Amino acid sequence: EVLVCTNSNCSGKLLGKLTHFVSKKGADIQGLSEATIQTLLDIELINNFTDIYKLKSHKDKLLSLPGFGAKSVEKLLLSIENSREIQLDNFIAALSMPNIGTSSSKTIAKVCEYNLGALIMMWADNFDFTKLDDFGEVTAKSLTNYFDEYINEIEALAAETRFIVPQKQQVVNNPFVGKTIVVTGKLSHF
């Protein structure tokens, strides 16, 4: 038999969510390892995603922890500060929504033009997310259920960040721009 905790906010699941949040696919906070997160959870400096961005006000407490020197604390706080600028797809992926991975996060971000406000409006207007590429009933329901339950936390976290919109790549000096290419003839195999 396998025992599974049904409490979505148990300490083990919270550790996993926070570890995923700070990962490269999420907020990309370097220097905040799983062990460090566990230490911060144990002393109750963090209990949710937003608390990570408030660690700066606990600098003295961080410096008093074993293994936390002045240089490592400065580096950590700088990495946290740098992670405030984030693309919407990374923000969505960092939230650890069930059934929403990096691919789904990118799809959502593109449809919303990298604007969280647009996503929140879509959710509030009961948008049918199954209309999005690669979104089925399970993924769409997972997204709406997550927003239903955690909208206040999402908005609080968004207040701590600045969303950046990726620049579209402009193709310049390409001889094929604006042209249609037709291939004729026979293929000897395939």
CSV table of C-alpha atoms in Angstrom, one decimal:
chain,number,residue,atom,x,y,z
A,1,GLU,CA,0.0,0.0,0.0
A,2,VAL,CA,1.1,3.6,-0.7
A,3,LEU,CA,0.0,6.3,1.6
A,4,VAL,CA,-0.5,9.7,0.0
A,5,CYS,CA,-1.1,12.9,1.9
A,6,THR,CA,-4.4,14.5,0.8
A,7,ASN,CA,-3.6,17.9,2.4
A,8,SER,CA,-2.4,20.1,-0.5
A,9,ASN,CA,-0.6,22.4,2.0
A,10,CYS,CA,1.3,19.8,4.0
A,11,SER,CA,4.9,20.6,4.7
A,12,GLY,CA,6.3,18.0,2.2
A,13,LYS,CA,4.1,19.3,-0.6
A,14,LEU,CA,4.9,22.9,0.3
A,15,LEU,CA,8.6,22.1,0.2
A,16,GLY,CA,8.1,20.6,-3.3
A,17,LYS,CA,6.1,23.6,-4.5
A,18,LEU,CA,8.6,26.1,-3.2
A,19,THR,CA,11.5,24.1,-4.7
A,20,HIS,CA,9.8,24.1,-8.0
A,21,PHE,CA,8.9,27.8,-7.8
A,22,VAL,CA,12.6,28.7,-7.4
A,23,SER,CA,13.8,26.4,-10.1
A,24,LYS,CA,15.1,27.5,-13.5
A,25,LYS,CA,11.8,26.7,-15.2
A,26,GLY,CA,10.1,28.9,-12.6
A,27,ALA,CA,11.3,32.0,-11.0
A,28,ASP,CA,15.0,31.0,-11.5
A,29,ILE,CA,16.2,32.0,-8.0
A,30,GLN,CA,19.8,30.7,-7.8
A,31,GLY,CA,21.2,29.8,-4.3
A,32,LEU,CA,17.8,28.8,-2.9
A,33,SER,CA,18.2,25.1,-2.7
A,34,GLU,CA,15.8,22.6,-1.3
A,35,ALA,CA,17.9,22.3,1.9
A,36,THR,CA,17.9,26.1,2.3
A,37,ILE,CA,14.1,26.2,1.7
A,38,GLN,CA,13.6,23.5,4.3
A,39,THR,CA,15.7,25.5,6.8
A,40,LEU,CA,13.6,28.6,6.1
A,41,LEU,CA,10.4,26.6,6.5
A,42,ASP,CA,11.6,25.2,9.8
A,43,ILE,CA,12.2,28.6,11.3
A,44,GLU,CA,9.0,29.9,9.6
A,45,LEU,CA,10.6,32.6,7.6
A,46,ILE,CA,8.7,31.4,4.5
A,47,ASN,CA,5.3,29.7,4.3
A,48,ASN,CA,4.3,30.6,0.7
A,49,PHE,CA,5.7,31.9,-2.6
A,50,THR,CA,5.3,35.6,-1.6
A,51,ASP,CA,7.3,35.2,1.6
A,52,ILE,CA,10.4,34.5,-0.6
A,53,TYR,CA,10.3,38.2,-1.8
A,54,LYS,CA,10.1,39.4,1.8
A,55,LEU,CA,13.3,37.7,2.9
A,56,LYS,CA,15.2,41.0,2.5
A,57,SER,CA,13.5,42.3,5.7
A,58,HIS,CA,14.9,39.2,7.6
A,59,LYS,CA,18.5,39.7,6.5
A,60,ASP,CA,19.7,39.8,10.1
A,61,LYS,CA,18.0,36.5,10.9
A,62,LEU,CA,19.5,34.9,7.7
A,63,LEU,CA,23.0,36.1,8.7
A,64,SER,CA,22.6,34.3,12.1
A,65,LEU,CA,21.8,31.0,10.5
A,66,PRO,CA,24.6,28.4,10.4
A,67,GLY,CA,26.2,28.3,6.9
A,68,PHE,CA,24.9,31.7,5.9
A,69,GLY,CA,27.7,34.1,5.5
A,70,ALA,CA,27.4,37.8,4.5
A,71,LYS,CA,28.4,37.1,1.0
A,72,SER,CA,26.0,34.1,0.5
A,73,VAL,CA,23.1,36.1,2.0
A,74,GLU,CA,23.9,39.0,-0.3
A,75,LYS,CA,24.1,36.7,-3.3
A,76,LEU,CA,20.8,35.1,-2.4
A,77,LEU,CA,19.0,38.4,-1.9
A,78,LEU,CA,20.3,39.7,-5.2
A,79,SER,CA,19.1,36.5,-7.0
A,80,ILE,CA,15.7,37.0,-5.4
A,81,GLU,CA,15.6,40.6,-6.4
A,82,ASN,CA,16.6,39.7,-10.0
A,83,SER,CA,13.8,37.1,-10.2
A,84,ARG,CA,11.2,39.8,-9.7
A,85,GLU,CA,11.4,40.4,-13.5
A,86,ILE,CA,9.7,37.4,-14.9
A,87,GLN,CA,7.9,36.3,-18.1
A,88,LEU,CA,4.3,35.2,-17.6
A,89,ASP,CA,5.0,31.7,-18.9
A,90,ASN,CA,7.7,31.2,-16.2
A,91,PHE,CA,5.3,32.7,-13.6
A,92,ILE,CA,2.6,30.3,-14.5
A,93,ALA,CA,4.9,27.3,-14.5
A,94,ALA,CA,6.4,28.4,-11.1
A,95,LEU,CA,2.9,28.2,-9.5
A,96,SER,CA,3.0,24.4,-9.6
A,97,MET,CA,-0.5,24.1,-10.9
A,98,PRO,CA,-1.5,20.4,-11.4
A,99,ASN,CA,-1.4,19.4,-15.1
A,100,ILE,CA,0.1,22.8,-16.2
A,101,GLY,CA,3.7,22.4,-17.3
A,102,THR,CA,6.0,24.6,-19.2
A,103,SER,CA,4.4,23.9,-22.6
A,104,SER,CA,0.9,24.8,-21.3
A,105,SER,CA,2.3,27.8,-19.6
A,106,LYS,CA,3.8,29.1,-22.8
A,107,THR,CA,0.5,28.5,-24.6
A,108,ILE,CA,-1.4,30.5,-22.0
A,109,ALA,CA,1.1,33.3,-22.0
A,110,LYS,CA,1.0,33.7,-25.8
A,111,VAL,CA,-2.8,33.8,-25.8
A,112,CYS,CA,-2.7,36.4,-23.1
A,113,GLU,CA,0.1,38.3,-24.8
A,114,TYR,CA,2.2,37.9,-21.7
A,115,ASN,CA,-0.3,39.9,-19.6
A,116,LEU,CA,-1.5,38.4,-16.3
A,117,GLY,CA,-4.4,40.8,-16.1
A,118,ALA,CA,-5.7,39.4,-19.4
A,119,LEU,CA,-5.4,35.9,-18.0
A,120,ILE,CA,-7.3,36.9,-14.9
A,121,MET,CA,-10.0,38.5,-17.0
A,122,MET,CA,-10.3,35.3,-19.1
A,123,TRP,CA,-10.7,33.3,-15.9
A,124,ALA,CA,-13.2,35.7,-14.4
A,125,ASP,CA,-15.2,35.7,-17.7
A,126,ASN,CA,-15.3,31.8,-17.6
A,127,PHE,CA,-13.3,31.6,-20.8
A,128,ASP,CA,-13.3,28.1,-22.3
A,129,PHE,CA,-9.6,27.2,-22.0
A,130,THR,CA,-10.2,24.0,-24.0
A,131,LYS,CA,-10.1,26.2,-27.1
A,132,LEU,CA,-6.4,26.7,-26.6
A,133,ASP,CA,-3.9,24.4,-28.4
A,134,ASP,CA,-3.1,21.2,-26.5
A,135,PHE,CA,-5.7,22.0,-23.8
A,136,GLY,CA,-8.1,19.3,-22.9
A,137,GLU,CA,-10.8,19.2,-20.2
A,138,VAL,CA,-8.4,18.1,-17.5
A,139,THR,CA,-5.9,20.9,-18.1
A,140,ALA,CA,-8.6,23.6,-18.5
A,141,LYS,CA,-10.4,22.4,-15.3
A,142,SER,CA,-7.1,22.3,-13.4
A,143,LEU,CA,-6.3,25.9,-14.4
A,144,THR,CA,-9.7,27.3,-13.5
A,145,ASN,CA,-9.8,25.3,-10.2
A,146,TYR,CA,-6.4,26.6,-9.3
A,147,PHE,CA,-7.4,30.2,-10.0
A,148,ASP,CA,-10.7,29.7,-8.1
A,149,GLU,CA,-8.8,28.6,-5.0
A,150,TYR,CA,-5.6,30.7,-5.1
A,151,ILE,CA,-6.6,34.0,-6.9
A,152,ASN,CA,-5.6,36.1,-3.8
A,153,GLU,CA,-2.2,34.4,-3.5
A,154,ILE,CA,-1.6,34.8,-7.3
A,155,GLU,CA,-2.4,38.5,-7.1
A,156,ALA,CA,-0.2,39.0,-4.0
A,157,LEU,CA,2.7,37.2,-5.8
A,158,ALA,CA,2.1,39.3,-8.9
A,159,ALA,CA,2.4,42.4,-6.8
A,160,GLU,CA,5.9,41.4,-5.9
A,161,THR,CA,7.0,40.9,-9.6
A,162,ARG,CA,7.3,42.8,-12.8
A,163,PHE,CA,6.3,41.0,-15.9
A,164,ILE,CA,8.5,41.3,-18.9
A,165,VAL,CA,7.3,40.6,-22.5
A,166,PRO,CA,9.7,38.8,-24.7
A,167,GLN,CA,10.8,40.7,-27.8
A,168,LYS,CA,9.6,39.2,-31.0
A,169,GLN,CA,12.4,38.2,-33.4
A,170,GLN,CA,12.4,40.3,-36.5
A,171,VAL,CA,13.7,38.6,-39.6
A,172,VAL,CA,15.9,41.0,-41.6
A,173,ASN,CA,17.7,40.6,-44.9
A,174,ASN,CA,16.2,37.2,-45.6
A,175,PRO,CA,15.7,36.6,-49.3
A,176,PHE,CA,12.6,34.3,-48.6
A,177,VAL,CA,10.6,36.9,-46.6
A,178,GLY,CA,7.3,37.5,-48.4
A,179,LYS,CA,7.8,34.8,-51.0
A,180,THR,CA,6.1,31.5,-51.6
A,181,ILE,CA,8.3,28.6,-52.4
A,182,VAL,CA,7.0,25.7,-54.6
A,183,VAL,CA,9.0,22.5,-55.0
A,184,THR,CA,8.3,20.6,-58.2
A,185,GLY,CA,9.7,17.4,-59.7
A,186,LYS,CA,9.8,13.8,-58.6
A,187,LEU,CA,11.2,12.2,-55.5
A,188,SER,CA,13.2,9.0,-56.1
A,189,HIS,CA,12.4,7.7,-52.6
A,190,PHE,CA,10.1,8.5,-49.6
